[in-house]
Amino acid sequence: MEWVYIEDIGKYVGKEVEIRGWVYNKRSSGRIRFLLVRDGTGIIQSTAYSKEKDNPIFRAFDELTLESSVIVRGMVKEENRAPGGYELELSEIIPVQIAEDYPITPKEHGVGFLMAHRHLWLRSSKQVAIMKIRHEIIRAIRDFLDIEKKFTLIDAPILTPAACEGTTTLFETDYFGDKAYLSQSGQLYMEAAAMAHGKVYCFGPTFRAEKSKTRRHLMEFWMVEPEIAYYKLDDVIALAEEMIEFIVMRVLERRRKELERLERDINSLEKVKRPFVKISYDEAIELLKKEGFNMEWGDEIGGDEETVLSKKFEKPVIVHRFPALQKAFYMEPDPERPELSLSFDMLAPEGYGEIIGGSERISDYDLLLKRIRENKLPEDAFKWYLDLRKYGSVPHSGFGLGIERTVAWITGVKHVRETIPFPRLLYKIYP
Amino acid sequence: MEWVYIEDIGKYVGKEVEIRGWVYNKRSSGRIRFLLVRDGTGIIQSTAYSKEKDNPIFRAFDELTLESSVIVRGMVKEENRAPGGYELELSEIIPVQIAEDYPITPKEHGVGFLMAHRHLWLRSSKQVAIMKIRHEIIRAIRDFLDIEKKFTLIDAPILTPAACEGTTTLFETDYFGDKAYLSQSGQLYMEAAAMAHGKVYCFGPTFRAEKSKTRRHLMEFWMVEPEIAYYKLDDVIALAEEMIEFIVMRVLERRRKELERLERDINSLEKVKRPFVKISYDEAIELLKKEGFNMEWGDEIGGDEETVLSKKFEKPVIVHRFPALQKAFYMEPDPERPELSLSFDMLAPEGYGEIIGGSERISDYDLLLKRIRENKLPEDAFKWYLDLRKYGSVPHSGFGLGIERTVAWITGVKHVRETIPFPRLLYKIYP
């Protein structure tokens, strides 16, 4: 008998098939037994009817517990009342392994307990839906860059010799007698690659050893970082807008079932259409003052301020041209107001806050060298980075998109810890 | 004037366009100037003709050096004699930045020099071709798993508390007072995820702090690891075969130009069709003995032996059922001969050696616990892993494919250091 996956069951109506999975739920109603089986691609209701209580199917049914592994065989029928629209008329139940006292029950569990059982919690239907959407978002990003925009993927190294943004929040390791650090960003490497391939991106894990415990922070998170030669600030902002619209539309198109399972407000996602809201840092400060924040020009726009800004608008908000002193050494100054950097952040709406940070990069050798010295960075370690300004320097720009924050926003999950399969949190590295 | 990329130039025949790139080469022939411009998507020949030596285009042309950044404008023409089949009839040359003494010249350089200039070496046409093929291979793997086989991507963590295969070759870091290690494999996490999603894979960087300096070793390399619930050894071998055939056919279809630039023997790639060669470990030992190796049953099949085996056949070779003692603790024993594990390696042909290692995993709780104890592994750290055998355990199998070795084989490059953008080698972590 053919082993099929539940997601394909519609092709087998009227046929005998085998499903291999786990017990999601079961119940009896008089002479009928209902067994809900999940196989990772869906859930199917399988039913058995008998006048006699003592028969092999009922005996196997009775043995099964929540999350026991099981193989079921039967005829596929259309059944509007069943979840998914199909039902399996059972001809055989083969228990594989009986789970005893599965720790996650339908009752409420604390997050600490669930996190300690992350390896099992991943099976819960809400967690399955989040991971399917995470996958769809990653796939959408790659399709957008690979196919729509013809970028070249250039994997950035994780083990790096020098710090991009200070060493206090870096994980350090010994590299055969030298110190090495886990990368916080592949950007500098992408700048080199953009001079070779024009349009490039990296997509990998990045690390921040930050002692913070907020709903937006992970020690290990995934980031996609496009970098484009000959792009100016406005070009890269336009690219970021197009990419975000593409991702959201793709999820709406292909993962509506999962969004509904998560009770996500679809309507607010449907509003994520270009153009997004664009305000300068100057305007953002004025706006925040009106909202009652005690701020002045030059202050950082922190998490609380981001939440307020991103709740004010229905679409993502792009804040551009931050004070140069707030931003990284490599950012191109605004030629009209050199105290500003040609930088931008994109804030997701509904209070989710920053998902993207980007900028135009300094292309002048002397200015970059001056900035490296002002920031007391090790010049030797940046020699190769300076080379990029010596040998065919061009204006170029890029940005980084944080995957987990994007997943949190699109799925409507409040804390990033549920948006990555095995989150790395402060003091928490198990399982 | 519209800025276009060279790869799209065929759409603009008869039109004036702008190309932004770098000087790949230039030469003069009487009253004609030839400027070869690359922009990361291709190379185009642009030409200027004039009776007068002193004209703005010639003056700009004279200024340009190898790898200077430049914007050129002109009319697109079909021209069979030009590389790529099109030519730009120059109307304007705008130098952007003049490169002085570009360090990589057409003369031969040593690998040490090139590696120290990896940030510039990436621009060379051979390196560009390798990276385009690397990208194609990664894209093919994801298309195969995402679309053909409907797997769910589940990113494995990089920071892990426990060692999967011993701690001597692990990079260690401090995790807020605890020890953490950089992952050598996402497999154990994929086993948990397979119980939630059925068919899963992770795809990310992995690390090995091994003091080895061979053409097949990197400290940091990328790996894709599919894991499938209810799959037995034969199922997962069939999956690996199908995936490798899919990848090779995709590269042949879409990256023939790059293969030709690398002077790759296309013919031998075209032979990579299923079924591949399958031999047991027992047979492999007999074969190696005949080849003159002084070996006996139980010996490891090392790099030299792999080279010989993989040169003997035109197709990839699958060696299966290795002695259990040689392999990891989690591998299912062969029920017919418990001294063997239900494991396999796939060797690429033409002497490239191992690209895949995989197995069926132990599904019985008691046996797994016994193996963990025999291997003196920290039982506490593996509690969650044991849980997978307590709550709905199923037979399951998976494998890991090393990206860089696969790229080396398909591109025909001898050393893996050229198959990753920024290789991490023994004592070498710059740039």
Tab-separated table of N, CA, C and O in Angstrom, chain A residues 1-4 9 12-20 44-48 57 71-77 87-94:
chain	number	residue	atom	x	y	z
A	1	MET	N	0.843	-1.202	0.000
A	1	MET	CA	0.000	0.000	0.000
A	1	MET	C	0.875	1.247	0.000
A	1	MET	O	1.917	1.272	0.636
A	2	GLU	N	0.455	2.278	-0.738
A	2	GLU	CA	1.314	3.447	-0.890
A	2	GLU	C	1.314	4.337	0.360
A	2	GLU	O	0.266	4.694	0.894
A	3	TRP	N	2.517	4.714	0.802
A	3	TRP	CA	2.679	5.677	1.888
A	3	TRP	C	2.540	7.068	1.290
A	3	TRP	O	3.303	7.439	0.403
A	4	VAL	N	1.588	7.839	1.785
A	4	VAL	CA	1.402	9.201	1.259
A	4	VAL	C	1.423	10.209	2.410
A	4	VAL	O	1.232	9.851	3.576
A	9	ILE	N	-3.249	14.311	0.222
A	9	ILE	CA	-4.309	13.312	0.358
A	9	ILE	C	-5.423	13.483	-0.681
A	9	ILE	O	-6.050	12.504	-1.105
A	12	TYR	N	-5.852	11.188	-3.624
A	12	TYR	CA	-6.048	9.744	-3.416
A	12	TYR	C	-7.482	9.387	-3.022
A	12	TYR	O	-7.710	8.329	-2.433
A	13	VAL	N	-8.426	10.233	-3.344
A	13	VAL	CA	-9.818	9.952	-2.972
A	13	VAL	C	-10.262	8.633	-3.620
A	13	VAL	O	-10.009	8.392	-4.798
A	14	GLY	N	-10.855	7.763	-2.822
A	14	GLY	CA	-11.316	6.470	-3.324
A	14	GLY	C	-10.238	5.398	-3.315
A	14	GLY	O	-10.480	4.266	-3.701
A	15	LYS	N	-9.023	5.783	-2.860
A	15	LYS	CA	-7.933	4.792	-2.847
A	15	LYS	C	-7.539	4.430	-1.420
A	15	LYS	O	-7.717	5.201	-0.493
A	16	GLU	N	-6.957	3.245	-1.291
A	16	GLU	CA	-6.399	2.804	-0.007
A	16	GLU	C	-4.988	3.380	0.139
A	16	GLU	O	-4.164	3.202	-0.764
A	17	VAL	N	-4.720	4.036	1.214
A	17	VAL	CA	-3.369	4.581	1.420
A	17	VAL	C	-2.897	4.311	2.847
A	17	VAL	O	-3.668	3.890	3.713
A	18	GLU	N	-1.624	4.594	3.037
A	18	GLU	CA	-1.027	4.460	4.369
A	18	GLU	C	-0.505	5.834	4.787
A	18	GLU	O	0.123	6.522	4.000
A	19	ILE	N	-0.784	6.203	6.035
A	19	ILE	CA	-0.272	7.460	6.599
A	19	ILE	C	0.625	7.083	7.780
A	19	ILE	O	0.257	6.234	8.591
A	20	ARG	N	1.791	7.717	7.845
A	20	ARG	CA	2.697	7.453	8.963
A	20	ARG	C	2.861	8.734	9.773
A	20	ARG	O	3.298	9.745	9.241
A	44	ILE	N	-5.088	14.578	9.741
A	44	ILE	CA	-6.236	13.930	9.108
A	44	ILE	C	-7.052	13.181	10.150
A	44	ILE	O	-6.505	12.597	11.087
A	45	GLN	N	-8.367	13.237	9.944
A	45	GLN	CA	-9.274	12.475	10.797
A	45	GLN	C	-9.439	11.096	10.204
A	45	GLN	O	-9.755	10.969	9.024
A	46	SER	N	-9.175	10.077	11.027
A	46	SER	CA	-9.416	8.735	10.527
A	46	SER	C	-10.463	8.080	11.426
A	46	SER	O	-10.477	8.290	12.635
A	47	THR	N	-11.350	7.329	10.836
A	47	THR	CA	-12.499	6.823	11.585
A	47	THR	C	-12.669	5.315	11.412
A	47	THR	O	-12.334	4.751	10.372
A	48	ALA	N	-13.185	4.707	12.471
A	48	ALA	CA	-13.516	3.282	12.404
A	48	ALA	C	-14.906	3.102	13.011
A	48	ALA	O	-15.260	3.745	14.002
A	57	ILE	N	-9.016	-3.203	15.311
A	57	ILE	CA	-8.823	-1.757	15.166
A	57	ILE	C	-9.119	-1.041	16.484
A	57	ILE	O	-8.363	-0.180	16.922
A	71	ILE	N	1.038	4.049	12.422
A	71	ILE	CA	0.782	3.940	10.982
A	71	ILE	C	-0.680	3.563	10.814
A	71	ILE	O	-1.155	2.626	11.469
A	72	VAL	N	-1.394	4.316	9.991
A	72	VAL	CA	-2.806	3.992	9.752
A	72	VAL	C	-3.012	3.730	8.265
A	72	VAL	O	-2.350	4.326	7.414
A	73	ARG	N	-3.919	2.805	8.005
A	73	ARG	CA	-4.250	2.477	6.617
A	73	ARG	C	-5.750	2.576	6.424
A	73	ARG	O	-6.504	2.285	7.349
A	74	GLY	N	-6.133	2.992	5.235
A	74	GLY	CA	-7.567	3.073	4.984
A	74	GLY	C	-7.874	3.748	3.669
A	74	GLY	O	-6.976	4.136	2.921
A	75	MET	N	-9.177	3.883	3.425
A	75	MET	CA	-9.679	4.475	2.191
A	75	MET	C	-9.872	5.971	2.385
A	75	MET	O	-10.435	6.402	3.390
A	76	VAL	N	-9.419	6.780	1.412
A	76	VAL	CA	-9.585	8.231	1.492
A	76	VAL	C	-10.972	8.623	0.989
A	76	VAL	O	-11.400	8.186	-0.082
A	77	LYS	N	-11.663	9.421	1.793
A	77	LYS	CA	-13.003	9.890	1.417
A	77	LYS	C	-13.074	11.407	1.531
A	77	LYS	O	-12.436	11.989	2.410
A	87	GLU	N	-11.098	12.449	4.920
A	87	GLU	CA	-11.167	11.547	6.047
A	87	GLU	C	-10.619	10.194	5.601
A	87	GLU	O	-10.676	9.853	4.426
A	88	LEU	N	-10.083	9.454	6.545
A	88	LEU	CA	-9.572	8.117	6.234
A	88	LEU	C	-10.493	7.088	6.893
A	88	LEU	O	-10.709	7.123	8.113
A	89	GLU	N	-11.056	6.193	6.093
A	89	GLU	CA	-11.889	5.121	6.630
A	89	GLU	C	-10.961	3.978	7.004
A	89	GLU	O	-10.460	3.255	6.134
A	90	LEU	N	-10.731	3.800	8.290
A	90	LEU	CA	-9.656	2.929	8.761
A	90	LEU	C	-9.854	1.460	8.403
A	90	LEU	O	-10.921	0.895	8.635
A	91	SER	N	-8.793	0.865	7.861
A	91	SER	CA	-8.806	-0.590	7.718
A	91	SER	C	-7.769	-1.223	8.645
A	91	SER	O	-7.820	-2.401	8.931
A	92	GLU	N	-6.811	-0.406	9.115
A	92	GLU	CA	-5.783	-0.957	10.008
A	92	GLU	C	-5.112	0.163	10.802
A	92	GLU	O	-4.871	1.253	10.268
A	93	ILE	N	-4.804	-0.116	12.042
A	93	ILE	CA	-4.009	0.787	12.883
A	93	ILE	C	-2.790	0.002	13.361
A	93	ILE	O	-2.942	-1.062	13.962
A	94	ILE	N	-1.607	0.508	13.075
A	94	ILE	CA	-0.385	-0.160	13.538
A	94	ILE	C	0.368	0.772	14.495
A	94	ILE	O	1.046	1.703	14.049
